[in-house]
Tab-separated table of C-alpha atoms and ligand atoms in Angstrom:
chain	number	residue	atom	x	y	z
A	1	MET	CA	15.092	262.409	-179.829
A	2	GLU	CA	16.281	261.939	-176.299
A	3	TYR	CA	19.895	260.595	-176.061
A	4	VAL	CA	19.715	256.852	-175.387
A	5	PRO	CA	22.904	255.130	-174.119
A	6	LYS	CA	24.049	251.914	-175.267
A	7	LEU	CA	26.285	251.055	-172.250
A	8	MET	CA	25.765	251.616	-168.616
A	9	ASN	CA	27.957	251.339	-165.539
A	10	LEU	CA	27.874	247.838	-164.131
A	11	THR	CA	26.884	249.033	-160.625
A	12	ARG	CA	24.935	251.705	-158.753
A	13	THR	CA	26.914	254.313	-156.591
A	14	GLU	CA	27.250	252.590	-153.149
A	15	ARG	CA	28.628	253.364	-149.722
A	16	ARG	CA	29.805	250.911	-146.920
A	17	ILE	CA	31.169	251.612	-143.500
A	18	ARG	CA	32.524	248.956	-141.212
A	19	SER	CA	30.284	248.149	-138.190
A	20	ASP	CA	32.820	249.558	-135.665
A	21	TYR	CA	33.285	252.819	-137.620
A	22	GLN	CA	29.520	253.609	-138.068
A	23	THR	CA	29.571	256.258	-135.413
A	24	ALA	CA	32.924	257.858	-136.200
A	25	LEU	CA	32.117	258.055	-140.004
A	26	ALA	CA	28.436	259.103	-139.565
A	27	ASP	CA	29.041	262.277	-141.662
A	28	TRP	CA	31.621	260.840	-143.943
A	29	HIS	CA	31.255	260.835	-147.734
A	30	GLY	CA	34.100	260.284	-150.337
A	31	SER	CA	35.912	263.455	-150.688
A	32	GLY	CA	39.760	262.688	-150.847
A	33	ARG	CA	39.931	264.385	-147.314
A	34	PRO	CA	39.974	261.364	-144.918
A	35	PRO	CA	39.110	261.758	-141.167
A	36	ARG	CA	42.128	261.871	-138.916
A	37	ASP	CA	44.065	258.697	-138.435
A	38	LEU	CA	42.746	257.066	-141.724
A	39	SER	CA	44.210	256.760	-145.179
A	40	SER	CA	42.241	257.570	-148.289
A	41	TYR	CA	42.806	255.100	-151.122
A	42	LYS	CA	41.473	256.169	-154.368
A	43	LEU	CA	41.218	253.739	-157.165
A	44	GLU	CA	41.418	254.879	-160.741
A	45	PHE	CA	37.494	254.208	-161.228
A	46	GLY	CA	36.537	256.982	-158.917
A	47	THR	CA	35.985	254.829	-155.834
A	48	GLU	CA	37.496	255.969	-152.439
A	49	LEU	CA	38.379	253.554	-149.748
A	50	LEU	CA	39.172	254.511	-146.295
A	51	MET	CA	42.068	252.398	-144.765
A	52	GLU	CA	43.449	252.003	-141.297
A	53	ARG	CA	46.969	251.937	-142.841
A	54	PRO	CA	48.443	253.617	-145.864
A	55	PRO	CA	48.337	251.366	-148.974
A	56	THR	CA	51.819	252.496	-149.997
A	57	ALA	CA	53.922	251.034	-147.308
A	58	VAL	CA	55.781	248.452	-149.458
A	59	VAL	CA	58.789	246.950	-147.734
A	60	GLU	CA	60.143	245.029	-150.699
A	61	SER	CA	59.292	244.147	-154.349
A	62	ALA	CA	60.778	241.262	-156.138
A	63	THR	CA	60.231	239.580	-159.522
A	64	ILE	CA	58.840	236.080	-159.357
A	65	PRO	CA	61.234	233.701	-161.363
A	66	ALA	CA	60.087	232.116	-164.572
A	67	ASP	CA	60.314	228.683	-163.226
A	68	HIS	CA	58.044	229.398	-160.276
A	69	PRO	CA	54.635	227.624	-160.343
A	70	LEU	CA	52.691	230.953	-160.092
A	71	PHE	CA	54.581	232.177	-163.202
A	72	LYS	CA	53.940	229.132	-165.169
A	73	ALA	CA	50.108	229.612	-164.416
A	74	HIS	CA	49.924	233.295	-165.491
A	75	VAL	CA	52.174	233.665	-168.406
A	76	GLU	CA	50.705	233.172	-171.891
A	77	ARG	CA	52.183	230.610	-174.319
A	78	PRO	CA	50.020	230.811	-177.352
A	79	MET	CA	50.094	228.320	-180.255
A	80	GLY	CA	51.728	229.566	-183.433
A	81	GLU	CA	49.768	231.258	-186.158
A	82	ASP	CA	50.669	228.673	-188.761
A	83	ARG	CA	47.600	226.347	-188.071
A	84	PRO	CA	44.374	226.343	-190.095
A	85	LEU	CA	41.228	227.892	-188.631
A	86	GLN	CA	39.103	225.176	-187.133
A	87	ARG	CA	36.032	224.783	-184.913
A	88	ARG	CA	37.344	223.073	-181.734
A	89	ALA	CA	35.957	221.725	-178.413
A	90	PHE	CA	37.858	221.484	-175.200
A	91	HIS	CA	36.824	219.864	-171.867
A	92	VAL	CA	38.219	222.763	-169.932
A	93	ALA	CA	36.761	221.462	-166.555
A	94	GLU	CA	39.103	218.688	-166.958
A	95	MET	CA	42.379	220.517	-167.524
A	96	ALA	CA	45.110	219.850	-164.804
A	97	THR	CA	45.722	223.370	-163.308
A	98	PHE	CA	47.478	222.329	-160.108
A	99	GLY	CA	45.491	225.062	-157.948
A	100	SER	CA	46.287	227.986	-160.373
A	101	PHE	CA	44.280	229.825	-163.082
A	102	VAL	CA	45.945	228.622	-166.209
A	103	PRO	CA	45.171	230.244	-169.569
A	104	VAL	CA	42.747	228.435	-172.090
A	105	LEU	CA	42.256	231.049	-174.709
A	106	SER	CA	43.605	234.607	-174.939
A	107	SER	CA	43.021	237.622	-177.386
A	108	SER	CA	43.580	241.227	-177.048
A	109	ASP	CA	40.109	241.734	-175.778
A	110	VAL	CA	39.808	238.966	-173.206
A	111	THR	CA	41.993	236.078	-171.737
A	112	ILE	CA	39.974	233.035	-170.323
A	113	ARG	CA	41.605	230.956	-167.586
A	114	VAL	CA	40.378	228.005	-165.659
A	115	CYS	CA	41.233	226.510	-162.205
A	116	ASN	CA	40.011	223.005	-161.331
A	117	GLY	CA	40.382	220.670	-158.406
A	118	ASP	CA	41.532	221.584	-154.963
A	119	PHE	CA	41.769	225.330	-154.907
A	120	GLY	CA	45.067	225.350	-152.807
A	121	GLU	CA	44.808	224.027	-149.103
A	122	ALA	CA	41.329	224.077	-147.510
A	123	GLY	CA	40.826	226.533	-144.690
A	124	LYS	CA	43.678	228.698	-145.905
A	125	TRP	CA	43.676	232.008	-147.788
A	126	GLN	CA	45.081	232.059	-151.289
A	127	PRO	CA	48.036	234.398	-151.723
A	128	ALA	CA	46.820	237.909	-152.080
A	129	ALA	CA	46.808	239.205	-155.654
A	130	ARG	CA	45.742	242.159	-157.900
A	131	HIS	CA	45.672	242.620	-161.555
A	132	ALA	CA	47.438	245.781	-162.878
A	133	ASP	CA	45.877	245.730	-166.231
A	134	CYS	CA	42.677	243.921	-166.374
A	135	HIS	CA	39.240	243.775	-164.768
A	136	GLU	CA	38.649	240.203	-163.540
A	137	LEU	CA	35.405	238.384	-163.955
A	138	TYR	CA	35.117	234.916	-162.385
A	139	PHE	CA	32.320	232.306	-163.056
A	140	VAL	CA	32.000	229.429	-160.589
A	141	HIS	CA	31.120	226.414	-162.494
A	142	LEU	CA	31.495	224.017	-159.511
A	143	ALA	CA	32.252	224.519	-155.840
A	144	GLU	CA	32.092	221.836	-153.259
A	145	HIS	CA	31.368	224.379	-150.484
A	146	PRO	CA	30.542	228.263	-150.734
A	147	LEU	CA	33.613	230.474	-151.025
A	148	ARG	CA	34.762	233.509	-149.237
A	149	LEU	CA	36.641	236.252	-150.890
A	150	ILE	CA	38.468	239.249	-148.989
A	151	THR	CA	39.082	242.376	-150.973
A	152	ASP	CA	40.391	245.749	-150.155
A	153	PHE	CA	36.803	246.770	-150.001
A	154	GLY	CA	35.882	244.113	-147.447
A	155	LEU	CA	34.575	240.600	-147.450
A	156	ILE	CA	32.449	238.770	-149.971
A	157	GLU	CA	30.755	235.697	-148.526
A	158	GLU	CA	28.578	232.809	-149.885
A	159	ILE	CA	30.017	232.694	-153.329
A	160	ARG	CA	28.271	229.627	-154.842
A	161	GLU	CA	28.037	227.588	-158.196
A	162	GLY	CA	26.606	229.665	-160.870
A	163	ASP	CA	27.886	232.929	-159.491
A	164	PHE	CA	29.731	235.557	-161.296
A	165	VAL	CA	32.365	237.617	-159.155
A	166	PHE	CA	33.563	240.788	-160.533
A	167	LEU	CA	36.870	242.402	-159.363
A	168	PRO	CA	37.734	245.776	-160.808
A	169	ARG	CA	41.171	246.376	-161.968
A	170	GLY	CA	43.553	247.236	-159.165
A	171	THR	CA	41.441	245.407	-156.466
A	172	THR	CA	43.691	243.494	-154.115
A	173	TYR	CA	42.041	240.111	-153.026
A	174	SER	CA	42.284	236.592	-151.590
A	175	PHE	CA	40.087	233.630	-151.768
A	176	LEU	CA	39.523	231.479	-148.727
A	177	LEU	CA	40.034	227.938	-149.933
A	178	THR	CA	37.209	225.543	-149.040
A	179	GLY	CA	37.525	222.358	-151.299
A	180	ARG	CA	37.200	221.301	-154.770
A	181	VAL	CA	36.231	223.811	-157.399
A	182	SER	CA	36.046	224.552	-161.190
A	183	ILE	CA	36.152	228.263	-161.815
A	184	LEU	CA	36.548	230.333	-164.944
A	185	LEU	CA	38.279	233.672	-164.846
A	186	TYR	CA	37.882	236.150	-167.786
A	187	GLU	CA	40.476	238.991	-167.670
A	188	ILE	CA	39.233	241.940	-169.618
A	189	PRO	CA	41.692	244.913	-170.158
A	190	LYS	CA	38.827	247.468	-171.135
A	191	ARG	CA	36.136	248.845	-168.714
A	192	LEU	CA	33.257	246.520	-168.358
A	193	CYS	CA	29.663	247.861	-168.749
A	194	ARG	CA	26.134	246.686	-168.610
A	195	PRO	CA	24.255	246.701	-172.052
A	196	TYR	CA	21.252	249.064	-172.150
A	197	ASP	CA	18.512	248.370	-174.561
A	198	TYR	CA	16.256	251.191	-176.003
A	199	TRP	CA	13.139	249.204	-175.539
A	200	MET	CA	13.676	247.621	-172.256
A	201	GLY	CA	15.810	250.330	-170.648
A	202	ASP	CA	15.832	250.342	-166.929
A	203	GLN	CA	12.072	249.935	-166.903
A	204	GLN	CA	12.619	246.276	-166.667
A	205	PRO	CA	15.514	244.557	-164.795
A	206	TRP	CA	17.319	243.484	-167.874
A	207	PRO	CA	19.719	241.855	-168.091
A	208	PHE	CA	19.930	242.328	-164.372
A	209	SER	CA	18.595	244.872	-162.010
A	210	PRO	CA	21.047	247.554	-160.793
A	211	ALA	CA	20.001	246.414	-157.338
A	212	ALA	CA	21.297	242.802	-157.963
A	213	PRO	CA	25.207	243.018	-157.679
A	214	ILE	CA	26.061	242.239	-153.893
A	215	PRO	CA	28.908	244.404	-152.771
A	216	PRO	CA	31.624	243.619	-150.096
A	217	GLU	CA	31.351	244.468	-146.660
A	218	PRO	CA	34.188	246.126	-144.654
A	219	THR	CA	35.004	243.758	-141.950
A	220	PRO	CA	37.224	243.916	-138.888
A	221	LEU	CA	40.569	242.058	-139.452
A	222	ALA	CA	39.967	240.085	-136.327
A	223	ALA	CA	37.147	238.207	-138.065
A	224	LEU	CA	39.689	236.781	-140.798
A	225	HIS	CA	41.658	233.723	-140.156
A	226	PRO	CA	45.461	234.022	-140.085
A	227	PRO	CA	47.667	235.068	-141.745
A	228	LEU	CA	45.571	237.920	-143.029
A	229	GLY	CA	44.087	239.057	-139.746
A	230	ASN	CA	47.178	239.579	-137.681
A	231	ASP	CA	49.817	242.289	-137.722
A	232	GLU	CA	52.374	240.518	-139.768
A	233	ALA	CA	53.652	241.528	-143.117
A	234	THR	CA	51.423	240.748	-146.188
A	235	GLN	CA	52.572	239.704	-149.563
A	236	VAL	CA	50.834	240.603	-152.621
A	237	VAL	CA	51.287	239.302	-156.179
A	238	VAL	CA	50.818	241.895	-158.887
A	239	LYS	CA	49.743	240.460	-162.159
A	240	ARG	CA	50.340	242.051	-165.487
A	241	ARG	CA	48.574	241.056	-168.711
A	242	ARG	CA	51.833	240.547	-170.668
A	243	GLY	CA	54.732	240.614	-168.384
A	244	SER	CA	56.297	239.664	-165.190
A	245	LEU	CA	54.881	238.933	-161.850
A	246	THR	CA	55.946	241.138	-158.985
A	247	LEU	CA	55.787	240.171	-155.442
A	248	LEU	CA	55.253	243.021	-153.038
A	249	THR	CA	55.829	242.727	-149.245
A	250	TYR	CA	53.851	245.268	-147.218
A	251	ALA	CA	54.717	246.038	-143.767
A	252	ALA	CA	51.329	245.326	-142.365
A	253	PRO	CA	48.016	243.681	-143.376
A	254	VAL	CA	46.417	245.253	-146.464
A	255	PHE	CA	42.645	244.314	-146.039
A	256	ASP	CA	41.803	247.013	-143.493
A	257	ALA	CA	39.306	249.075	-145.215
A	258	VAL	CA	36.774	250.758	-142.686
A	259	ALA	CA	34.635	252.359	-145.330
A	260	TRP	CA	34.257	252.930	-149.100
A	261	GLU	CA	32.117	254.805	-151.425
A	262	GLY	CA	31.991	254.819	-155.285
A	263	GLU	CA	30.321	253.615	-158.463
A	264	VAL	CA	32.649	250.748	-159.373
A	265	TRP	CA	33.234	248.034	-156.908
A	266	PRO	CA	33.668	244.292	-156.534
A	267	PHE	CA	30.414	242.227	-156.515
A	268	ILE	CA	28.737	238.805	-156.741
A	269	LEU	CA	25.988	238.447	-159.397
A	270	ARG	CA	23.920	235.262	-159.193
A	271	LEU	CA	22.365	233.552	-162.159
A	272	ASP	CA	19.043	233.754	-160.451
A	273	ASP	CA	19.245	237.616	-160.813
A	274	LEU	CA	19.797	237.480	-164.554
A	275	VAL	CA	16.750	237.792	-166.983
A	276	ALA	CA	16.944	236.066	-170.278
A	277	LEU	CA	14.774	237.575	-173.185
A	278	SER	CA	12.643	235.005	-174.844
A	279	SER	CA	9.937	235.183	-177.516
A	280	PRO	CA	7.496	232.582	-178.948
A	281	HIS	CA	7.291	234.587	-182.283
A	282	VAL	CA	10.798	235.519	-183.295
A	283	HIS	CA	14.378	233.999	-183.013
A	284	LEU	CA	16.362	236.094	-180.733
A	285	ASP	CA	20.052	236.144	-181.595
A	286	PRO	CA	22.624	235.743	-178.697
A	287	LYS	CA	23.315	239.445	-178.870
A	288	LYS	CA	20.044	239.834	-176.971
A	289	LEU	CA	21.361	237.669	-174.107
A	290	THR	CA	24.449	239.922	-173.459
A	291	VAL	CA	25.111	240.556	-169.737
A	292	PHE	CA	28.563	242.096	-169.842
A	293	VAL	CA	30.143	244.181	-172.734
A	294	SER	CA	33.553	246.054	-172.787
A	295	GLU	CA	33.369	249.695	-173.363
A	296	ASP	CA	34.705	249.492	-176.954
A	297	GLU	CA	32.484	246.375	-177.442
A	298	GLY	CA	35.594	244.213	-178.401
A	299	MET	CA	34.295	241.773	-175.811
A	300	ALA	CA	30.732	240.769	-175.152
A	301	MET	CA	29.405	238.034	-172.766
A	302	GLN	CA	26.194	236.272	-173.210
A	303	VAL	CA	24.508	233.971	-170.715
A	304	PHE	CA	22.100	231.321	-172.016
A	305	LEU	CA	19.664	230.475	-169.408
A	306	PRO	CA	16.666	228.090	-169.360
A	307	ARG	CA	13.906	229.632	-171.576
A	308	TRP	CA	11.468	228.990	-174.316
A	309	ILE	CA	13.161	228.965	-177.584
A	310	HIS	CA	11.421	229.995	-180.957
A	311	SER	CA	13.933	228.135	-183.063
A	312	LEU	CA	17.279	226.564	-182.818
A	313	PRO	CA	20.250	228.716	-183.808
A	314	TYR	CA	20.652	228.589	-187.617
A	315	HIS	CA	23.902	227.970	-189.330
A	316	HIS	CA	25.782	231.241	-189.345
A	317	LEU	CA	29.247	232.664	-190.384
A	318	ASN	CA	31.013	234.125	-187.436
A	319	TRP	CA	32.458	237.537	-187.791
A	320	VAL	CA	33.878	237.402	-184.173
A	321	ASP	CA	35.601	234.693	-182.311
A	322	GLU	CA	33.215	232.686	-179.909
A	323	ALA	CA	33.954	230.717	-176.935
A	324	LEU	CA	31.036	228.957	-175.387
A	325	PHE	CA	31.333	227.413	-172.020
A	326	ASN	CA	28.694	224.648	-171.132
A	327	HIS	CA	27.819	225.089	-167.396
A	328	LYS	CA	24.819	222.863	-167.341
A	329	ALA	CA	22.922	220.807	-169.970
A	330	TYR	CA	23.600	222.996	-173.020
A	331	GLY	CA	22.041	220.763	-175.593
A	332	VAL	CA	24.384	221.376	-178.694
A	333	ARG	CA	25.278	217.830	-178.953
A	334	PRO	CA	25.628	214.618	-176.987
A	335	GLU	CA	29.486	214.770	-177.057
A	336	ILE	CA	29.680	218.256	-175.485
A	337	THR	CA	28.798	217.574	-171.760
A	338	ASP	CA	29.000	219.898	-168.822
A	339	GLY	CA	32.307	221.689	-168.472
A	340	PHE	CA	33.254	221.715	-172.172
A	341	MET	CA	34.110	224.908	-173.983
A	342	THR	CA	33.532	225.242	-177.783
A	343	PHE	CA	35.586	227.491	-179.923
A	344	HIS	CA	34.128	228.797	-183.253
A	345	PRO	CA	36.465	231.361	-184.912
A	346	ALA	CA	35.675	234.319	-187.240
A	347	GLY	CA	35.416	233.265	-190.848
A	348	LEU	CA	33.949	229.787	-190.303
A	349	ALA	CA	30.241	228.751	-190.281
A	350	HIS	CA	28.777	226.678	-187.508
A	351	GLY	CA	25.186	225.755	-186.414
A	352	PRO	CA	23.190	223.250	-184.671
A	353	ASP	CA	24.029	219.388	-184.525
A	354	LEU	CA	22.360	218.112	-187.728
A	355	ARG	CA	21.000	215.087	-185.780
A	356	LEU	CA	19.363	217.332	-183.127
A	357	LEU	CA	17.907	219.360	-185.778
A	358	ALA	CA	16.356	216.430	-187.433
A	359	ASP	CA	14.830	215.162	-184.195
A	360	ILE	CA	13.384	218.613	-183.422
A	361	ALA	CA	11.759	219.024	-186.803
A	362	ARG	CA	9.999	215.712	-186.374
A	363	GLU	CA	8.773	216.689	-182.751
A	364	GLU	CA	7.652	220.113	-183.991
A	365	ALA	CA	5.633	218.581	-186.908
A	366	SER	CA	3.717	216.639	-184.372
A	367	ARG	CA	2.907	219.410	-182.081
A	368	PRO	CA	3.515	222.747	-183.934
A	369	LYS	CA	2.196	225.037	-181.264
A	370	ASP	CA	4.370	223.767	-178.497
A	371	LEU	CA	7.587	225.525	-178.030
A	372	PRO	CA	10.720	223.659	-176.820
A	373	PHE	CA	11.845	224.611	-173.389
A	374	ARG	CA	15.625	224.292	-173.134
A	375	ASP	CA	16.786	223.822	-169.619
A	376	GLU	CA	20.327	224.837	-170.463
A	377	ILE	CA	22.904	227.190	-168.985
A	378	ALA	CA	25.944	228.425	-170.859
A	379	VAL	CA	28.326	231.273	-170.923
A	380	MET	CA	29.526	232.676	-174.216
A	381	VAL	CA	32.330	235.211	-174.962
A	382	GLU	CA	32.573	236.942	-178.196
A	383	SER	CA	35.990	238.498	-178.983
A	384	ARG	CA	36.526	240.845	-182.023
A	385	SER	CA	40.293	240.235	-181.852
A	386	PRO	CA	41.296	236.474	-182.548
A	387	PHE	CA	41.795	234.021	-179.852
A	388	ASP	CA	45.122	232.308	-179.412
A	389	ILE	CA	44.847	228.694	-178.079
A	390	LEU	CA	47.240	227.765	-175.263
A	391	LYS	CA	49.250	224.661	-175.260
A	392	ASP	CA	47.671	223.094	-172.264
A	393	THR	CA	44.189	223.553	-173.680
A	394	GLU	CA	45.042	221.144	-176.464
A	395	LYS	CA	45.545	218.315	-174.020
A	396	VAL	CA	41.825	218.314	-173.347
A	397	GLU	CA	40.627	218.637	-176.933
A	398	LEU	CA	37.711	216.659	-178.334
A	399	LYS	CA	39.240	215.173	-181.498
A	400	GLY	CA	37.159	215.543	-184.809
A	401	TYR	CA	34.867	218.233	-183.628
A	402	ASP	CA	35.638	220.351	-186.810
A	403	GLN	CA	34.515	217.512	-189.088
A	404	SER	CA	31.408	216.453	-187.035
A	405	TRP	CA	28.878	218.233	-189.205
A	406	TYR	CA	30.320	216.596	-192.285
A	407	ARG	CA	30.060	213.198	-190.720
A	408	GLN	CA	26.594	213.927	-189.616
A	409	SER	CA	25.605	215.096	-193.091
A	410	MET	CA	26.893	211.844	-194.461
A	411	GLU	CA	25.137	209.733	-191.975
A	412	ASN	CA	21.818	211.499	-192.869
A	413	THR	CA	22.050	210.840	-196.447
B	1	LIG	FE1	27.798	231.361	-183.152
């Protein structure tokens, strides 16, 4: 039988050239031998950027002290392991984050962070940053206005609610702050892939067409507001998964790419470009809704979109930890409103709200041929390694969630 891959690259091979370099680079292709007066910058994932200045001209590097607010937001402080396994729910969109991405849950396969409220000062670029160890996948839950993002590949514009933004490990970037937001950040240490299904393959755009990811455009620096667009030194925070933050001071601006070519690059992926499988005849497990998966399958992300549903999820025993974020109207139960994240650890069973199950059974009995349409959007992450729960997360916990099935069973008897 023909070899059928399980995992594919996230993105197609792409090339972008800045408008003012179109003529000069008409014959260019990535080769590691840049045209005169340009620097080649090769990222580990086989993508080459052409920069106006060498990306190595660091004037100074400093350790950010442990009492600095940035440090507080990035360093993990997991709870002890002496707690019993419990199913838990957290209103993560209500966490106080003070303009930074604070950790919510963290495992060896993925760390989930959140930023709520004013995303720094409106109209200003966030301090430039890059992650040394992890690919970064953002999900925009709420955004008062569309966001802009400058990367060392160029500019990404019109980031809106319901968008994913992917930044490969090592990408330097900065968001332009434009108002109130609620954004999740998933940090993934392994290569991120697109799942490939034997039956669907690339014949159908599942779970998204290779043409769907929107790449950054190299943009003249003059188009950027200060302080990124002038000739002053630029500071970049280098994050590490478990370790110190380093502040690099470059002699000149760093976002000066004039062209790039490669198969892994930052992108926007919109919910409208995702396709959810749905069947009137069989129950489809969440696995069939996987959109992103790490190369060792230690982390998988499913997106639940509005769809016809054959049956509610049955009670099931998890064999991986699950963290499900309710973006919009996920109908698990009345207490879990938009912006909640439920956490179901491996080794415990969970399932539908028993009250909801009874309601639906009554409805289906009256019109057995009508399938329920669920107008829900949720983002779930499965982690093979166990999640630690961070201290700040417990401050927004919905108490009594673990016992809610028991309480419902008592009410129904
Ligand atoms: Fe589950």
